C-alpha cells in the first residue's frame, strides 16, 4: 500500500483480510525478503534488515541456547557474525544503547532523546527497590555516581566497597543496595551501559558512552517523544491495535491513548477493520505499509523476538497460542523450557524446545510439536533450520532427544 497526500486516498483502505494483516505484520518485521547469503551479512545488512525494521531488540539473561538479543538477526538473516551486533552496541560510533524499551533492550541511539521523559519519571515509575534506595539512601546513590564519574566503566561488584559491610551478594532478586542504586541511576539516565562482560553490565556516565550529537539533541516534549515511539512501533508492526502499539515500548495507556488519536488525526495512522480481530476491535495501519502477495519465510523465532512479544497479538494475527514456560515448574510445562516457534510461509506451524550442549557439540531438540494443519513439509523445513542454527552456533550435530508429535519426523528428516 502506498501513501498519498490526499486525505481521501489515505482513508480509502478501511478493511483488511486476516491473511493481508498477517503478511503486513511479517513484512514490517523483516520476514518478507529472501534471506541473504551468509557472506552478504555485514553491519549495513544488520542495521537495514533487522534494527531498522524491529526498532529495538530485547535482552534477556537466559543462555540455554544463545543470548536472546542475537536470535532476531539469525531469524531474519541466517548465519551471521554476532560481533557485528556487539560492535553496534559496544563501540564507537555507537549505534545502539541499552535502556528500558520493551523490557531491557538495545535501542537506536537516535531514540535516546525520546526516552528522556521516562528517565525523568524514575522517582515515580522505577521498580520499588530502586525508588526506595533513592529515597532512603540518597547519599549512597550520589557516591555511586561520583565513583563512576571518576573510575568508570565499572560493574556492580567493583562498586560493592561503597556499601561495606551492608552490601550483600545474591541473585538479581536479592540485589545489594549498591546494585539498586546503580539500577535507579540507569533508569533515570544518569548512567548507562558501556558494554557487557560475560553478560554483566559495565556502567558509565552517558558522556563517555553516547555520541555527542545525541547528547546535544534537544529534548522533545513528552507528547512528541511518545508520538515518535508510537511511530516506530507502528512501522515495526505494520498493522496493530492500540494495545499492540503501546506495548511495543511499554507506554502507559494514559499517555498512549491520546497520542494514537493525534497520529490518526494527522493521517499518520489509518483506522482499519481486520477480519477475525473482532467487530469492535479497531486496528491502525501505517501509511505506505507493504502488503506482499505472499510471504515465503522459514525461520526459527526466538522467545523474546518482537514478532511474538504480545501474546494476545500472536493469537490474533497467527492463531497461535504461545507462552514462555521458563518460569513454569518442569512437570507443568506443555511444550518445554526454551521454545522457538517455526515460521513457515506466513504461518507459525510448529514449536521446538532447544538447548545448546557445548560439551557434546550438539544442538539438542528437547521437544518438537506441530500445530494443527501444519503442512507436510514442516519437519523437513524445521530440520533445515536446525542444521543452519547448529552451524551458526558452532555445533557439530543436531540431536532429537525429547518428545512431541513432530519429533519422530524431525529425527527422520535430520538423517
XYZ file of C-alpha atoms in Angstrom:
415
model
C 0.000 0.000 0.000
C 1.404 3.394 -0.931
C 0.793 6.619 0.912
C -0.881 9.628 -0.627
C -1.064 13.328 0.131
C -4.838 13.190 -0.343
C -6.797 12.659 2.910
C -9.474 10.803 0.919
C -6.917 8.467 -0.577
C -5.320 7.915 2.829
C -8.663 6.798 4.239
C -9.603 4.665 1.253
C -8.379 1.374 2.702
C -10.792 0.628 5.575
C -10.584 -3.159 5.922
C -8.060 -5.979 5.640
C -8.430 -9.720 5.382
C -6.769 -11.832 8.070
C -4.206 -13.044 5.520
C -3.371 -9.482 4.431
C -2.874 -8.393 8.042
C -0.610 -11.379 8.660
C 1.541 -10.605 5.608
C 1.722 -6.892 6.509
C 2.922 -7.792 10.015
C 5.601 -10.146 8.685
C 6.827 -7.664 6.081
C 7.057 -4.906 8.685
C 9.167 -7.182 10.880
C 11.571 -8.034 8.057
C 10.400 -11.539 7.143
C 9.184 -10.878 3.580
C 12.574 -10.671 1.843
C 14.799 -13.533 0.811
C 17.467 -14.427 3.340
C 20.864 -13.143 2.135
C 23.866 -15.348 1.627
C 25.903 -15.583 4.812
C 28.795 -13.697 3.252
C 26.453 -10.769 2.489
C 25.540 -10.217 6.146
C 27.543 -7.155 7.106
C 26.836 -4.293 9.519
C 24.758 -2.488 6.908
C 22.530 -5.536 6.370
C 22.168 -5.980 10.118
C 21.019 -2.401 10.526
C 18.723 -2.176 7.491
C 17.205 -5.661 7.643
C 16.894 -6.019 11.419
C 17.470 -2.934 13.581
C 15.622 -0.516 11.298
C 12.732 -2.967 10.948
C 12.182 -4.020 14.537
C 13.055 -0.707 16.193
C 14.583 -2.264 19.325
C 15.912 -5.662 20.412
C 15.061 -7.238 23.751
C 17.805 -8.517 26.061
C 17.363 -11.498 28.387
C 19.760 -13.327 30.695
C 18.778 -16.920 29.818
C 21.591 -18.603 27.875
C 20.402 -22.170 27.397
C 20.583 -21.770 23.600
C 22.037 -18.355 22.699
C 21.588 -14.919 24.243
C 18.177 -13.590 23.250
C 19.390 -10.413 21.542
C 21.384 -12.388 18.969
C 18.417 -14.514 17.818
C 16.289 -11.932 15.914
C 19.048 -11.328 13.362
C 19.539 -15.072 12.851
C 15.784 -15.477 12.263
C 15.805 -12.802 9.551
C 19.287 -13.120 8.043
C 20.527 -16.622 8.830
C 24.070 -17.244 9.984
C 25.943 -14.042 10.829
C 28.846 -12.925 12.979
C 27.443 -11.847 16.363
C 30.404 -9.476 16.727
C 28.565 -7.251 14.228
C 25.802 -6.664 16.771
C 28.294 -6.220 19.598
C 30.089 -3.532 17.613
C 26.851 -1.595 17.151
C 26.159 -1.666 20.892
C 29.656 -1.613 22.431
C 31.999 0.543 20.386
C 32.169 3.929 18.668
C 30.496 5.015 16.533
C 27.825 3.597 18.832
C 24.550 2.871 17.050
C 22.640 1.156 19.880
C 22.329 1.880 23.581
C 20.816 -0.148 26.376
C 17.721 1.061 28.211
C 14.212 0.103 29.251
C 12.288 -0.018 25.972
C 10.338 -3.244 25.769
C 11.918 -4.584 28.949
C 15.728 -4.279 28.838
C 16.507 -3.527 25.203
C 19.098 -2.425 22.682
C 17.693 0.758 21.147
C 18.952 3.012 18.323
C 20.801 5.965 19.850
C 18.600 8.362 17.868
C 15.722 7.438 20.197
C 17.590 8.474 23.348
C 16.003 11.968 23.412
C 12.572 10.364 23.024
C 13.063 8.288 26.176
C 14.193 11.112 28.455
C 10.624 11.570 29.688
C 10.827 8.017 31.073
C 14.202 8.761 32.662
C 12.755 11.859 34.287
C 9.947 9.787 35.843
C 12.331 7.369 37.595
C 11.313 8.518 41.094
C 7.693 7.581 40.284
C 7.927 4.744 37.734
C 11.059 2.737 38.587
C 10.645 -0.530 40.454
C 10.035 -0.337 44.190
C 13.541 -1.263 45.335
C 15.083 1.389 43.112
C 12.689 4.102 44.293
C 13.257 3.188 47.932
C 17.040 3.370 47.693
C 16.804 6.792 46.043
C 14.519 7.987 48.844
C 16.135 6.274 51.834
C 19.827 6.400 50.901
C 20.430 9.329 48.545
C 23.999 9.629 49.842
C 24.776 6.116 48.527
C 23.246 6.943 45.124
C 25.409 10.079 44.977
C 28.538 8.116 45.986
C 27.940 5.504 43.304
C 27.521 8.200 40.653
C 30.663 10.029 41.800
C 32.750 6.833 41.728
C 31.539 6.039 38.215
C 32.435 9.523 37.052
C 35.910 9.075 38.486
C 36.650 5.455 37.566
C 34.007 4.104 35.133
C 33.174 1.894 33.420
C 32.626 -0.445 36.392
C 30.485 -3.442 37.295
C 28.267 -3.629 40.359
C 30.790 -5.900 42.078
C 33.544 -3.337 41.514
C 31.467 -0.764 43.403
C 30.468 -3.023 46.304
C 33.027 -1.373 48.626
C 30.798 1.708 48.766
C 28.315 -0.156 50.958
C 30.500 -2.455 53.045
C 29.703 -4.128 55.361
C 25.997 -3.726 54.473
C 26.461 -4.913 50.907
C 25.098 -8.368 50.183
C 25.755 -10.714 47.339
C 22.947 -12.645 45.741
C 20.941 -13.265 42.570
C 19.096 -10.478 40.810
C 16.076 -10.678 43.083
C 18.340 -10.143 46.112
C 20.207 -7.081 44.898
C 22.583 -5.227 47.193
C 21.884 -1.577 47.893
C 24.721 -0.668 45.511
C 23.027 -2.649 42.732
C 19.714 -0.927 43.481
C 21.450 2.449 43.359
C 23.024 1.564 40.016
C 19.701 0.466 38.586
C 17.995 3.643 39.769
C 20.718 5.735 38.130
C 20.398 3.613 34.977
C 16.612 4.105 34.870
C 16.999 7.848 35.429
C 19.531 8.107 32.583
C 22.312 9.469 34.792
C 24.390 6.424 33.901
C 24.207 3.926 31.064
C 25.705 0.608 29.988
C 29.108 0.950 28.349
C 29.100 -2.735 27.386
C 28.628 -6.153 28.944
C 31.300 -8.560 30.163
C 30.039 -12.153 30.379
C 26.613 -10.520 30.350
C 27.370 -8.340 33.406
C 26.796 -4.654 32.749
C 29.690 -2.224 32.933
C 28.150 1.094 33.932
C 29.456 4.508 32.945
C 28.260 8.078 32.537
C 26.490 8.902 29.245
C 29.031 11.493 28.108
C 31.684 8.762 27.781
C 29.336 6.321 26.019
C 26.796 8.058 23.796
C 27.624 10.144 20.712
C 27.973 13.857 21.394
C 25.395 14.585 18.689
C 22.813 12.538 20.615
C 23.574 14.137 23.960
C 23.284 17.595 22.378
C 19.922 16.852 20.732
C 17.211 18.962 22.392
C 14.742 17.043 24.498
C 11.324 16.934 22.812
C 8.106 17.426 24.708
C 6.699 14.325 26.390
C 3.888 14.290 23.845
C 6.162 14.441 20.800
C 8.519 11.845 22.286
C 5.654 9.438 22.840
C 4.294 10.067 19.343
C 7.716 9.207 17.904
C 7.876 5.947 19.875
C 4.410 5.086 18.590
C 5.529 5.857 15.022
C 8.411 3.412 15.430
C 6.040 0.815 16.871
C 3.566 1.333 14.030
C 6.246 0.926 11.347
C 7.587 -2.189 13.056
C 4.163 -3.771 13.479
C 2.600 -2.735 10.162
C -0.962 -3.120 11.406
C -1.790 -3.070 15.107
C -4.327 -2.285 17.777
C -3.799 0.494 20.289
C -2.691 -2.059 22.894
C -0.183 -3.542 20.413
C 1.251 -0.102 19.730
C 1.667 0.937 23.336
C 3.088 -2.452 24.376
C 5.996 -2.110 21.947
C 7.733 0.478 24.147
C 5.614 -0.289 27.215
C 3.885 3.096 27.162
C 1.280 3.793 29.858
C -2.254 3.654 28.478
C -2.994 7.151 29.762
C -0.119 8.509 27.645
C -0.564 6.310 24.580
C -4.286 6.705 24.016
C -4.297 10.453 23.261
C -1.065 10.149 21.238
C -2.639 7.491 18.997
C -5.650 9.748 18.456
C -3.319 12.593 17.499
C -1.491 10.403 14.954
C -4.822 9.356 13.454
C -5.903 12.985 13.209
C -2.629 13.817 11.435
C -3.119 10.969 8.958
C -0.090 9.060 10.274
C -2.219 6.102 11.347
C -5.173 4.791 9.339
C -8.012 3.084 11.252
C -8.967 -0.239 9.650
C -11.075 -3.284 10.450
C -9.305 -6.638 10.241
C -11.139 -9.864 9.525
C -11.271 -12.071 12.606
C -9.941 -9.458 15.039
C -13.377 -8.735 16.463
C -16.142 -6.426 15.282
C -15.330 -3.793 17.890
C -11.559 -4.020 17.518
C -10.049 -1.017 15.780
C -6.669 -1.597 14.134
C -4.299 1.010 12.770
C -2.420 0.697 9.504
C 0.776 2.561 8.723
C 0.528 4.632 5.517
C 2.858 3.068 2.999
C 2.729 -0.329 4.707
C 3.736 -3.097 2.333
C 1.169 -5.829 1.624
C 3.082 -8.691 -0.041
C 1.148 -11.045 -2.293
C 2.858 -13.880 -0.437
C 5.484 -14.426 2.260
C 7.864 -17.339 1.767
C 9.640 -17.288 5.108
C 11.275 -20.126 7.013
C 12.630 -19.065 10.394
C 13.054 -20.114 13.996
C 11.692 -17.234 16.070
C 13.273 -16.661 19.479
C 11.049 -16.444 22.578
C 11.925 -12.749 23.030
C 11.587 -11.766 19.359
C 9.468 -8.670 18.707
C 7.295 -10.687 16.304
C 5.800 -12.529 19.280
C 6.134 -10.067 22.191
C 2.462 -9.521 22.906
C 0.710 -12.868 23.316
C -2.842 -11.655 22.506
C -1.486 -10.200 19.240
C 0.189 -13.508 18.343
C -3.149 -15.284 18.777
C -4.973 -12.569 16.844
C -2.540 -12.453 13.910
C -1.395 -16.073 13.670
C -3.983 -18.098 15.580
C -1.029 -19.355 17.639
C -1.218 -19.602 21.424
C 2.271 -19.014 22.811
C 3.511 -18.851 26.378
C 7.080 -18.713 27.671
C 7.412 -21.580 30.142
C 10.876 -20.769 31.526
C 9.416 -19.951 34.945
C 6.841 -22.758 34.905
C 7.778 -25.803 37.056
C 9.067 -28.562 34.796
C 6.198 -31.037 35.454
C 3.707 -28.360 34.395
C 5.373 -27.348 31.128
C 3.442 -28.159 27.983
C 5.997 -27.534 25.240
C 9.328 -27.092 27.032
C 11.763 -24.668 28.660
C 13.110 -22.556 25.757
C 10.633 -22.896 22.934
C 11.023 -21.306 19.492
C 8.087 -21.179 17.067
C 8.778 -22.158 13.445
C 7.605 -19.603 10.880
C 6.901 -21.298 7.551
C 5.416 -19.206 4.766
C 3.191 -16.758 6.597
C 2.192 -19.041 9.476
C 3.612 -20.297 12.748
C 3.351 -24.041 12.153
C 5.405 -25.716 14.895
C 7.391 -25.136 18.057
C 10.645 -26.656 19.243
C 12.394 -26.691 22.635
C 16.131 -26.198 22.051
C 19.324 -26.355 24.088
C 22.997 -25.911 23.176
C 25.048 -28.772 24.589
C 28.501 -27.244 24.245
C 30.294 -30.197 25.828
C 28.860 -32.610 23.265
C 28.905 -30.002 20.453
C 25.245 -30.715 19.764
C 22.040 -28.751 19.344
C 19.502 -30.694 21.393
C 15.869 -30.876 20.311
C 14.206 -31.459 23.659
C 10.682 -31.425 22.220
C 9.037 -30.738 18.863
C 5.329 -30.140 18.327
C 3.364 -29.391 15.167
C 0.393 -27.045 15.062
C -2.952 -28.287 13.744
C -2.916 -28.027 9.960
C 0.874 -27.828 9.706
C 1.889 -28.583 6.088
C 3.614 -31.872 5.157
C 6.982 -30.165 4.640
C 7.109 -28.870 8.227
C 9.548 -31.483 9.560
C 11.950 -31.060 6.647
C 11.813 -27.267 6.915
C 12.450 -27.441 10.643
C 15.362 -29.835 10.136
C 16.945 -27.427 7.646
C 16.697 -24.513 10.073
C 18.061 -26.645 12.916
C 21.091 -27.563 10.827
C 21.619 -23.886 9.994
C 21.334 -22.882 13.645
C 23.769 -25.567 14.770
C 26.279 -24.372 12.189
C 25.824 -20.756 13.300
C 26.370 -21.758 16.935
C 29.473 -23.763 16.058
C 27.871 -27.093 16.987
C 28.565 -30.259 15.008
C 25.318 -32.192 15.418
C 21.562 -31.825 15.837
C 20.126 -34.481 18.142
C 16.464 -35.148 18.864
C 16.314 -36.273 22.482
C 12.789 -35.393 23.576
C 9.096 -35.985 22.924
C 6.438 -34.328 20.791
C 4.267 -35.363 17.869
C 6.725 -33.813 15.401
C 9.881 -35.286 16.964
C 9.958 -38.601 15.021
C 9.530 -36.844 11.674
C 12.240 -34.300 12.527
C 14.595 -37.096 13.551
C 13.958 -38.825 10.237
C 14.468 -35.601 8.278
C 17.769 -34.967 10.027
C 19.080 -38.330 8.823
